[in-house]
Short mmCIF file of C-alpha atoms in Angstrom, two decimals:
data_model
loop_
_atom_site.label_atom_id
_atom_site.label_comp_id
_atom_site.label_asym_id
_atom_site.label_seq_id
_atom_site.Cartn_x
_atom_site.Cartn_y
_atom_site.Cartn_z
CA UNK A 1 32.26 35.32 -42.87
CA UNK A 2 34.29 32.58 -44.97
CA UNK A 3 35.63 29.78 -44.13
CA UNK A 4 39.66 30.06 -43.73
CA UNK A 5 41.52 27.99 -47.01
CA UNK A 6 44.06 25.97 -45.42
CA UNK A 7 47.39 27.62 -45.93
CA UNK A 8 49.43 26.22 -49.21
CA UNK A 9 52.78 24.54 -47.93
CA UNK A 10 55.45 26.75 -48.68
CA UNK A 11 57.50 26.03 -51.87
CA UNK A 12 61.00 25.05 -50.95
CA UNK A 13 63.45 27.63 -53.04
CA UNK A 14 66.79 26.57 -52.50
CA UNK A 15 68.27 25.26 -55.80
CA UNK A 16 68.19 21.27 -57.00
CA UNK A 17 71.37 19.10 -56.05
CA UNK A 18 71.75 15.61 -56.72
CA UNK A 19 73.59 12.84 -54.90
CA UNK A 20 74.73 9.25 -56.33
CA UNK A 21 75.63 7.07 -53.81
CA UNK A 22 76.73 3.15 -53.23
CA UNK A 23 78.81 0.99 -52.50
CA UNK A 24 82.11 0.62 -54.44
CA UNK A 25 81.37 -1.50 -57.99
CA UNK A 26 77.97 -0.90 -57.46
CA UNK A 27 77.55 1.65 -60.90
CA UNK A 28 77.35 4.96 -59.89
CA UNK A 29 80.07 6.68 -62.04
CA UNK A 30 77.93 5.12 -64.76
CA UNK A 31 74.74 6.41 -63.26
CA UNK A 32 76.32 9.96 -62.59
CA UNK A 33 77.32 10.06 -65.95
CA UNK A 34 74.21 9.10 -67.41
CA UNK A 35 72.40 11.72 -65.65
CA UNK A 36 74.63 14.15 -66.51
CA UNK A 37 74.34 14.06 -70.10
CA UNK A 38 70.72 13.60 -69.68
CA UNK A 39 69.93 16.45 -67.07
CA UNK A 40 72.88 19.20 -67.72
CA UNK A 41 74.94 18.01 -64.97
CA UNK A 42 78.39 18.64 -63.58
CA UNK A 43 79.93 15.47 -61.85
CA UNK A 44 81.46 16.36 -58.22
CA UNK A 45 83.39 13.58 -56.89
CA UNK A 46 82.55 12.71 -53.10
CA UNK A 47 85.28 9.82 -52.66
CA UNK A 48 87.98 10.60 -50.44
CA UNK A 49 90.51 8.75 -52.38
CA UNK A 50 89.58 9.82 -56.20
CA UNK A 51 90.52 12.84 -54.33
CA UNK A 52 94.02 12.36 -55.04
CA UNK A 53 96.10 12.32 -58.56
CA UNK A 54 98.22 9.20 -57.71
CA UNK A 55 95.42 7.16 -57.56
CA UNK A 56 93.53 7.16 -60.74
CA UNK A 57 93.68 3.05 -61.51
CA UNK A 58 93.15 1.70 -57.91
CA UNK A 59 90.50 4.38 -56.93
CA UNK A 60 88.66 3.58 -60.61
CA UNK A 61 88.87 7.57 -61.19
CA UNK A 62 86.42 8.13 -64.84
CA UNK A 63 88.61 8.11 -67.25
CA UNK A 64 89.64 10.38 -70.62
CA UNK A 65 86.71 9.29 -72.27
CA UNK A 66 84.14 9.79 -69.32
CA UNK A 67 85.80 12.57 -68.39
CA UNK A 68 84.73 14.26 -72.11
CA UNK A 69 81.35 13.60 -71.69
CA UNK A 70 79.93 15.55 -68.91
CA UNK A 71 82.23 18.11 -66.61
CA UNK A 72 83.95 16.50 -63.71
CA UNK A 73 85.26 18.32 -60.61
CA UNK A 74 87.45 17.59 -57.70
CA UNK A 75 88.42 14.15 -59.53
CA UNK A 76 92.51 14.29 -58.93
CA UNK A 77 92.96 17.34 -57.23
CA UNK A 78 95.01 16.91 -54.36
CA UNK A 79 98.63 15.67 -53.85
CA UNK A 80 99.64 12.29 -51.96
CA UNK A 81 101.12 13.75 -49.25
CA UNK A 82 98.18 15.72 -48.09
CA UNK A 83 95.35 14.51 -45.96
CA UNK A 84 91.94 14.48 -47.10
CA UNK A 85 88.77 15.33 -44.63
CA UNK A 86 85.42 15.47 -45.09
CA UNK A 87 85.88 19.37 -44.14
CA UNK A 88 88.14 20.04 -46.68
CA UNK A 89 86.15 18.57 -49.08
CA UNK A 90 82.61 20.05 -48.01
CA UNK A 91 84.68 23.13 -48.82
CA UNK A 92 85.28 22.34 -52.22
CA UNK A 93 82.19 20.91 -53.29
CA UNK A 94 80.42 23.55 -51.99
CA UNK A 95 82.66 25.94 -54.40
CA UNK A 96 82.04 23.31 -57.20
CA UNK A 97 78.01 23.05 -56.42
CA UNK A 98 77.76 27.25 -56.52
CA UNK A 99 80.45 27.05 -59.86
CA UNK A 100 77.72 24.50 -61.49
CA UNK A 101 74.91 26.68 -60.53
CA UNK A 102 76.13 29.79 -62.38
CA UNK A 103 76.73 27.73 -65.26
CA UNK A 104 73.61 26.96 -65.13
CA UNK A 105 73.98 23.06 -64.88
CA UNK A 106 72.81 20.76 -62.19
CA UNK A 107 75.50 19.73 -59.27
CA UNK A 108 75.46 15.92 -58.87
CA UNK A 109 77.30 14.74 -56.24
CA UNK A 110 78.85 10.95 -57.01
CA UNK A 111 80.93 8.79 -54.41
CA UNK A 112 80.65 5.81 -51.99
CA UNK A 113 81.79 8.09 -48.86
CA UNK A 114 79.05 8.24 -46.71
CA UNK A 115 80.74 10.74 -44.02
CA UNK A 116 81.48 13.14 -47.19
CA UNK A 117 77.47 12.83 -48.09
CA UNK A 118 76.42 13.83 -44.58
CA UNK A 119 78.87 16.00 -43.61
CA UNK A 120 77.35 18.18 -46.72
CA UNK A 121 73.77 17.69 -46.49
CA UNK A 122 73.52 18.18 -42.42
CA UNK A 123 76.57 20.65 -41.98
CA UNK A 124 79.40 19.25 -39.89
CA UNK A 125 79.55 18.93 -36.02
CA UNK A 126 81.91 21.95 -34.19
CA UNK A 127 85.33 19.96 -33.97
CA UNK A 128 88.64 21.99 -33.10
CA UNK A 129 90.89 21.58 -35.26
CA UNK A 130 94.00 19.45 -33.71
CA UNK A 131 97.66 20.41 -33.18
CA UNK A 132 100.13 19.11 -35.38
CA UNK A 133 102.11 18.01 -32.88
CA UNK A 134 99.77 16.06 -30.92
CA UNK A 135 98.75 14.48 -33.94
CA UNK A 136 102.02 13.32 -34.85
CA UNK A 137 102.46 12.15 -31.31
CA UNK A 138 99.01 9.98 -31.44
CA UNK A 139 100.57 8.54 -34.72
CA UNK A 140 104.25 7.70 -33.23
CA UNK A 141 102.34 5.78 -30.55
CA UNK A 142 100.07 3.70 -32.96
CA UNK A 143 103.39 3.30 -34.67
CA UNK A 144 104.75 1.73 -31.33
CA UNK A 145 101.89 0.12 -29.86
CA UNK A 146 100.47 -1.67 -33.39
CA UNK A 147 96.86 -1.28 -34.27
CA UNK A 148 95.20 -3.93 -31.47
CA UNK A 149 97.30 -2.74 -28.33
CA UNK A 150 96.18 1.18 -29.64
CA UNK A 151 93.03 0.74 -29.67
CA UNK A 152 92.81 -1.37 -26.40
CA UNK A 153 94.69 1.59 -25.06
CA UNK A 154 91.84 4.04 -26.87
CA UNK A 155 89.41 2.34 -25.46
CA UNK A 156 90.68 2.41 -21.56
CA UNK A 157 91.13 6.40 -22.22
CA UNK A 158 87.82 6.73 -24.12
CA UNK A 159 85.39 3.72 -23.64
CA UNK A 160 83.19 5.20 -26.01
CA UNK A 161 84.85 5.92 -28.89
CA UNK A 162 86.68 2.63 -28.21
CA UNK A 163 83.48 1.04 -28.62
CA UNK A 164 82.63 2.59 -31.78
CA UNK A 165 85.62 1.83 -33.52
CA UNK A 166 87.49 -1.08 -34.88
CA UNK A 167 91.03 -1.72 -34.46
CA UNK A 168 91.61 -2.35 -38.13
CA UNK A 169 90.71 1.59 -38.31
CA UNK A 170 93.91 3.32 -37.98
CA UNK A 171 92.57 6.56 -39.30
CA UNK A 172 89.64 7.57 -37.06
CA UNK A 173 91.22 5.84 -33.93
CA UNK A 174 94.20 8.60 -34.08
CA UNK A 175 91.24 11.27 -34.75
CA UNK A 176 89.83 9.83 -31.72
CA UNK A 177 93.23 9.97 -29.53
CA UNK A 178 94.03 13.42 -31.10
CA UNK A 179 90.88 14.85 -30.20
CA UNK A 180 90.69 13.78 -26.70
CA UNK A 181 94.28 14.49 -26.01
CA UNK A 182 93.98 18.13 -27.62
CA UNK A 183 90.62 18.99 -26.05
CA UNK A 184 90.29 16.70 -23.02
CA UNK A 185 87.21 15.83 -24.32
CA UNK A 186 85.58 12.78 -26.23
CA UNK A 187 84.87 12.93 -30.06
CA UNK A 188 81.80 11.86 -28.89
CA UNK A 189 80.91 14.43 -26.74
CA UNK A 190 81.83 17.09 -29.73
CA UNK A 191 80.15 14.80 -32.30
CA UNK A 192 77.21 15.00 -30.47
CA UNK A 193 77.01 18.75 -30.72
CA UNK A 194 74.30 20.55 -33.14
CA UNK A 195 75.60 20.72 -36.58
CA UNK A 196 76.50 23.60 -38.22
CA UNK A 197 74.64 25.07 -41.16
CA UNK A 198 73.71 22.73 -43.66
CA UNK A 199 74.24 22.70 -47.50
CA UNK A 200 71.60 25.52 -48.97
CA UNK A 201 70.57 22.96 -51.78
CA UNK A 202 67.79 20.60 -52.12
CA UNK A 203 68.62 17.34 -52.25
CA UNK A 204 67.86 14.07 -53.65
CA UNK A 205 69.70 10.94 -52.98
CA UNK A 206 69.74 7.74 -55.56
CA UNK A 207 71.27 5.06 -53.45
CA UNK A 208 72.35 1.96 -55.73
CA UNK A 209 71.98 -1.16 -53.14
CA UNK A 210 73.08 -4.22 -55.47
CA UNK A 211 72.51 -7.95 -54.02
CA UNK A 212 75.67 -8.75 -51.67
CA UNK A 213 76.82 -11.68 -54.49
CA UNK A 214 76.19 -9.57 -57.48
CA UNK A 215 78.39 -6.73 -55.56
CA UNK A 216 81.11 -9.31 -54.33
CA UNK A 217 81.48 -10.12 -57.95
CA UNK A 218 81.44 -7.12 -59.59
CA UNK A 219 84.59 -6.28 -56.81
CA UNK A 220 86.47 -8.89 -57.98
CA UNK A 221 86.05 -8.18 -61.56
CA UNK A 222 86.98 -4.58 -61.20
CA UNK A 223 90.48 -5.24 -59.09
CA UNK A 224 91.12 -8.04 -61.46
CA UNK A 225 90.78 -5.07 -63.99
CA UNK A 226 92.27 -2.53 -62.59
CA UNK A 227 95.60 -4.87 -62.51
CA UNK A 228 95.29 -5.34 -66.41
CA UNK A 229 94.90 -1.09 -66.64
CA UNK A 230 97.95 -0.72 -64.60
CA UNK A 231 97.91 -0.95 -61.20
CA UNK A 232 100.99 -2.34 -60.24
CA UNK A 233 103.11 0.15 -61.94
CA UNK A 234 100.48 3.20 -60.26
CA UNK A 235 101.95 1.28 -56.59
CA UNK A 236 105.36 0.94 -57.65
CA UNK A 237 105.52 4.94 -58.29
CA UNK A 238 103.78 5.53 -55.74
CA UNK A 239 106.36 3.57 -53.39
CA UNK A 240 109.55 4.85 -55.06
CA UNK A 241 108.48 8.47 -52.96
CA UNK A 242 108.55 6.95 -49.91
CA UNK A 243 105.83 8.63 -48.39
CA UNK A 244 104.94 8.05 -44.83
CA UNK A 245 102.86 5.25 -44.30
CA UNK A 246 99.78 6.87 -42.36
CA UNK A 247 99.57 8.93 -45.33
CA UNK A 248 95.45 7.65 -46.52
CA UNK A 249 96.75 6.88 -50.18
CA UNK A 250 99.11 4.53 -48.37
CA UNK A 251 95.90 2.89 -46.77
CA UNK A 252 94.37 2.44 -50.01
CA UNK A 253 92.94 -0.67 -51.02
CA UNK A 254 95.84 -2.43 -53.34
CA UNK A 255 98.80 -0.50 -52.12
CA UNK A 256 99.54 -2.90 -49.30
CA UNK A 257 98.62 -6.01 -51.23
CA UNK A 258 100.45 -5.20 -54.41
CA UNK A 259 103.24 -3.62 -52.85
CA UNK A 260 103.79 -7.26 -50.49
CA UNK A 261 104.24 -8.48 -53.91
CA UNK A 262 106.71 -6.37 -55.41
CA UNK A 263 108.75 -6.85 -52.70
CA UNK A 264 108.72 -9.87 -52.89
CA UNK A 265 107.29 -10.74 -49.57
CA UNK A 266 103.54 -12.16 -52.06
CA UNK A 267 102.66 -13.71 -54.81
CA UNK A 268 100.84 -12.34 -57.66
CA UNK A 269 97.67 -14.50 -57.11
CA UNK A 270 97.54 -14.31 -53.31
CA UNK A 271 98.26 -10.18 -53.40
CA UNK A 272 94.88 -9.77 -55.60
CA UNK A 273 93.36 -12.39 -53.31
CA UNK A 274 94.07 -10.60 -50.49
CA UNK A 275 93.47 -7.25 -52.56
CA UNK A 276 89.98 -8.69 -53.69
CA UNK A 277 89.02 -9.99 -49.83
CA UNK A 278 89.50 -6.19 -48.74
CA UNK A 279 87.47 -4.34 -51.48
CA UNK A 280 84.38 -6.84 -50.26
CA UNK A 281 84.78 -5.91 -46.65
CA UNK A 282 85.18 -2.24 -47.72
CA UNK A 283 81.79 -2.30 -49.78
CA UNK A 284 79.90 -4.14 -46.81
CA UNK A 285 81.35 -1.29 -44.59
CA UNK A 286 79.48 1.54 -47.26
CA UNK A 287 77.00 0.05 -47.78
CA UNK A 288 76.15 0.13 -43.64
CA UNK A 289 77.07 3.45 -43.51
CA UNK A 290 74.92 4.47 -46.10
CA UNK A 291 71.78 2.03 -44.52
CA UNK A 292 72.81 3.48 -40.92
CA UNK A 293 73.85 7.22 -41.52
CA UNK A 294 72.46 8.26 -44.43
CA UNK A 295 69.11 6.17 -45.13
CA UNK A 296 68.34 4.55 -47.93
CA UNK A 297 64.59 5.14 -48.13
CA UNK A 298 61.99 8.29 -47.29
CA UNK A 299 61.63 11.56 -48.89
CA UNK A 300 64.14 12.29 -51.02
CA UNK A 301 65.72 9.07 -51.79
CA UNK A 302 65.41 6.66 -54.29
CA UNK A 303 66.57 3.11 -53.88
CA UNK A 304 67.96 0.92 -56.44
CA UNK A 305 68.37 -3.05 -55.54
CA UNK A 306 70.14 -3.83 -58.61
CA UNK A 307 73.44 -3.40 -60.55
CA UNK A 308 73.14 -0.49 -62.50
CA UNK A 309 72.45 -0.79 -66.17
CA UNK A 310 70.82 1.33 -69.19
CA UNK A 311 67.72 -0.80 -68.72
CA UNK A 312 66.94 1.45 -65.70
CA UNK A 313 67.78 5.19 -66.42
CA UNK A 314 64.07 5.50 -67.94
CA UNK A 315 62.56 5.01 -64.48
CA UNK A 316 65.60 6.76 -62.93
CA UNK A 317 64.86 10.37 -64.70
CA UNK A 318 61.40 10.18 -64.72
CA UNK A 319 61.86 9.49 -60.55
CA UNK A 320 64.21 12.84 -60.67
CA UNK A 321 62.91 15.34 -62.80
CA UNK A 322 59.36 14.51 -60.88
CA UNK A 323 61.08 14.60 -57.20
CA UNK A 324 63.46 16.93 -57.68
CA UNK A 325 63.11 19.29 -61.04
CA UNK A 326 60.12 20.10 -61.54
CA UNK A 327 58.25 22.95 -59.39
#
């Protein structure tokens, strides 16, 4: 009688995705890119606010040039007046990823929004979805009370979803209210549900970690560029439409700040201080997410400490065609 041969691990079928992820400024457009004239790729943006068309200077969308490179989806696609999620846009990548497939090219996924990057990979938790009516309600109160006194109010209704959030949050502290006032239940408590179905891909994360200073710098440098491609005239039009201010491309970075100034109410200098101060805090905020939520070491990831450059894409492919393309 022979000996049983241990049983060969099963070979893991579902088709090769790619994520790029980091903080903003920390190179991953370039990195994307890169890849995707090395490995076939399509580019499918996961930041919720190159989502939208009015943004293209302040969001540091690829440009023209980029653009004619490598394929780019859902870069621009969506009008200011509607409101992103991380549902609507697992919808579209999805439809982007299966697109890329049948062109036979590789999907690579490239954005600093961490709740976009597991929302796809791990499926998304059974929310209902929220009347508009109590949503506008949650946001005439936020309106009334101002950010501290709402979510000091959030937290005495919902201690633990008070706890979790910050008051300078505006955006998932009327999810919060909406949710419990539409369901009587915490976002918690439906957060904490299973999942639904994940993506059918198999993925590999490249997280690009700079060092804090080199990444405080390089967010600087980029605003302080971004005013010399045109930012304040992007904010002026998108003032002149008056759109309502809980809108989220009225909540991007640089709105606010340059539109204090061209009303007067800021200097230049101090509105791209101010400007600059917020794109920092914004990058330390990914850049937990990513450490906290979506790991930045383990099977399937691959960690890079350093600004990206084209001193590193040698190591980089080898990393991914080993990991992730060959079978």
């Amino acid at each position: 009688m022979t000996a049983k041969q241990p049983k060969k691990p099963t070979q893991d079928r579902r088709p090769p995705a790619l994520i790029v992820a980091g903080p903003t400024a920390s190179g991953k457009s370039a990195l994307a890119l890169d890849l995707a004239e090395a490995l076939d790729g399509t580019v499918i943006n996961a930041d919720a606010l190159q989502l939208y068309r009015d943004l293209r200077v302040l969001s540091a969308r690829p440009d023209a040039a980029d653009e004619s490179r490598a394929p780019h989806r859902l870069y621009g696609v969506l009008e200011a007046r509607q409101a992103a999620s991380a549902g609507l846009w697992r919808g579209l990548a999805l439809e982007q990823m299966a697109e890329a497939r049948a062109q036979g090219r590789l999907p690579i996924l490239c954005g600093g929004s961490g709740l976009y990057i597991k929302a796809l990979v791990e499926g998304l938790a059974p929310v209902p979805t929220v009347p508009i009516a109590v949503r506008e309600a949650a946001a005439g109160e936020l309106t009334r009370l101002g950010n501290a006194a709402f979510h000091a109010a959030l937290t005495e209704k919902d201690p633990e979803m008070g706890a979790r959030l910050r008051a300078s949050d505006p955006q998932r502290m009327l999810r919060a209210w909406s949710v419990l006032e539409a369901t009587g239940r915490s976002l918690a408590a439906w957060q904490a549900l299973p999942s639904g179905d994940p993506a059918p891909y198999r993925f590999m994360i490249v997280v690009l970690m700079p060092p804090r200073e080199v990444l405080r710098t390089r967010c600087d440098e980029r605003f302080e560029m971004m005013l010399a491609h045109g930012a304040l005239e992007e904010v002026g039009a998108l003032l002149a439409r008056n759109l309502p201010a809980n809108l989220p491309v009225m909540k991007a970075i640089g709105v606010r700040e340059l539109g204090a100034y061209l009303g007067g109410a800021l200097s230049l200098s101090d509105a791209t201080t101010q400007a600059q101060a917020a794109t920092r805090r914004y990058a330390k905020r990914q850049a937990t997410w990513l450490r906290t939520q979506v790991g930045l070491e383990g099977e399937g990831r691959l960690l890079l400490t350093e600004q990206y450059s084209e001193s590193h894409t040698q190591k980089i492919f080898t990393k991914i065609r080993e990991s992730l393309l060959t079978e």
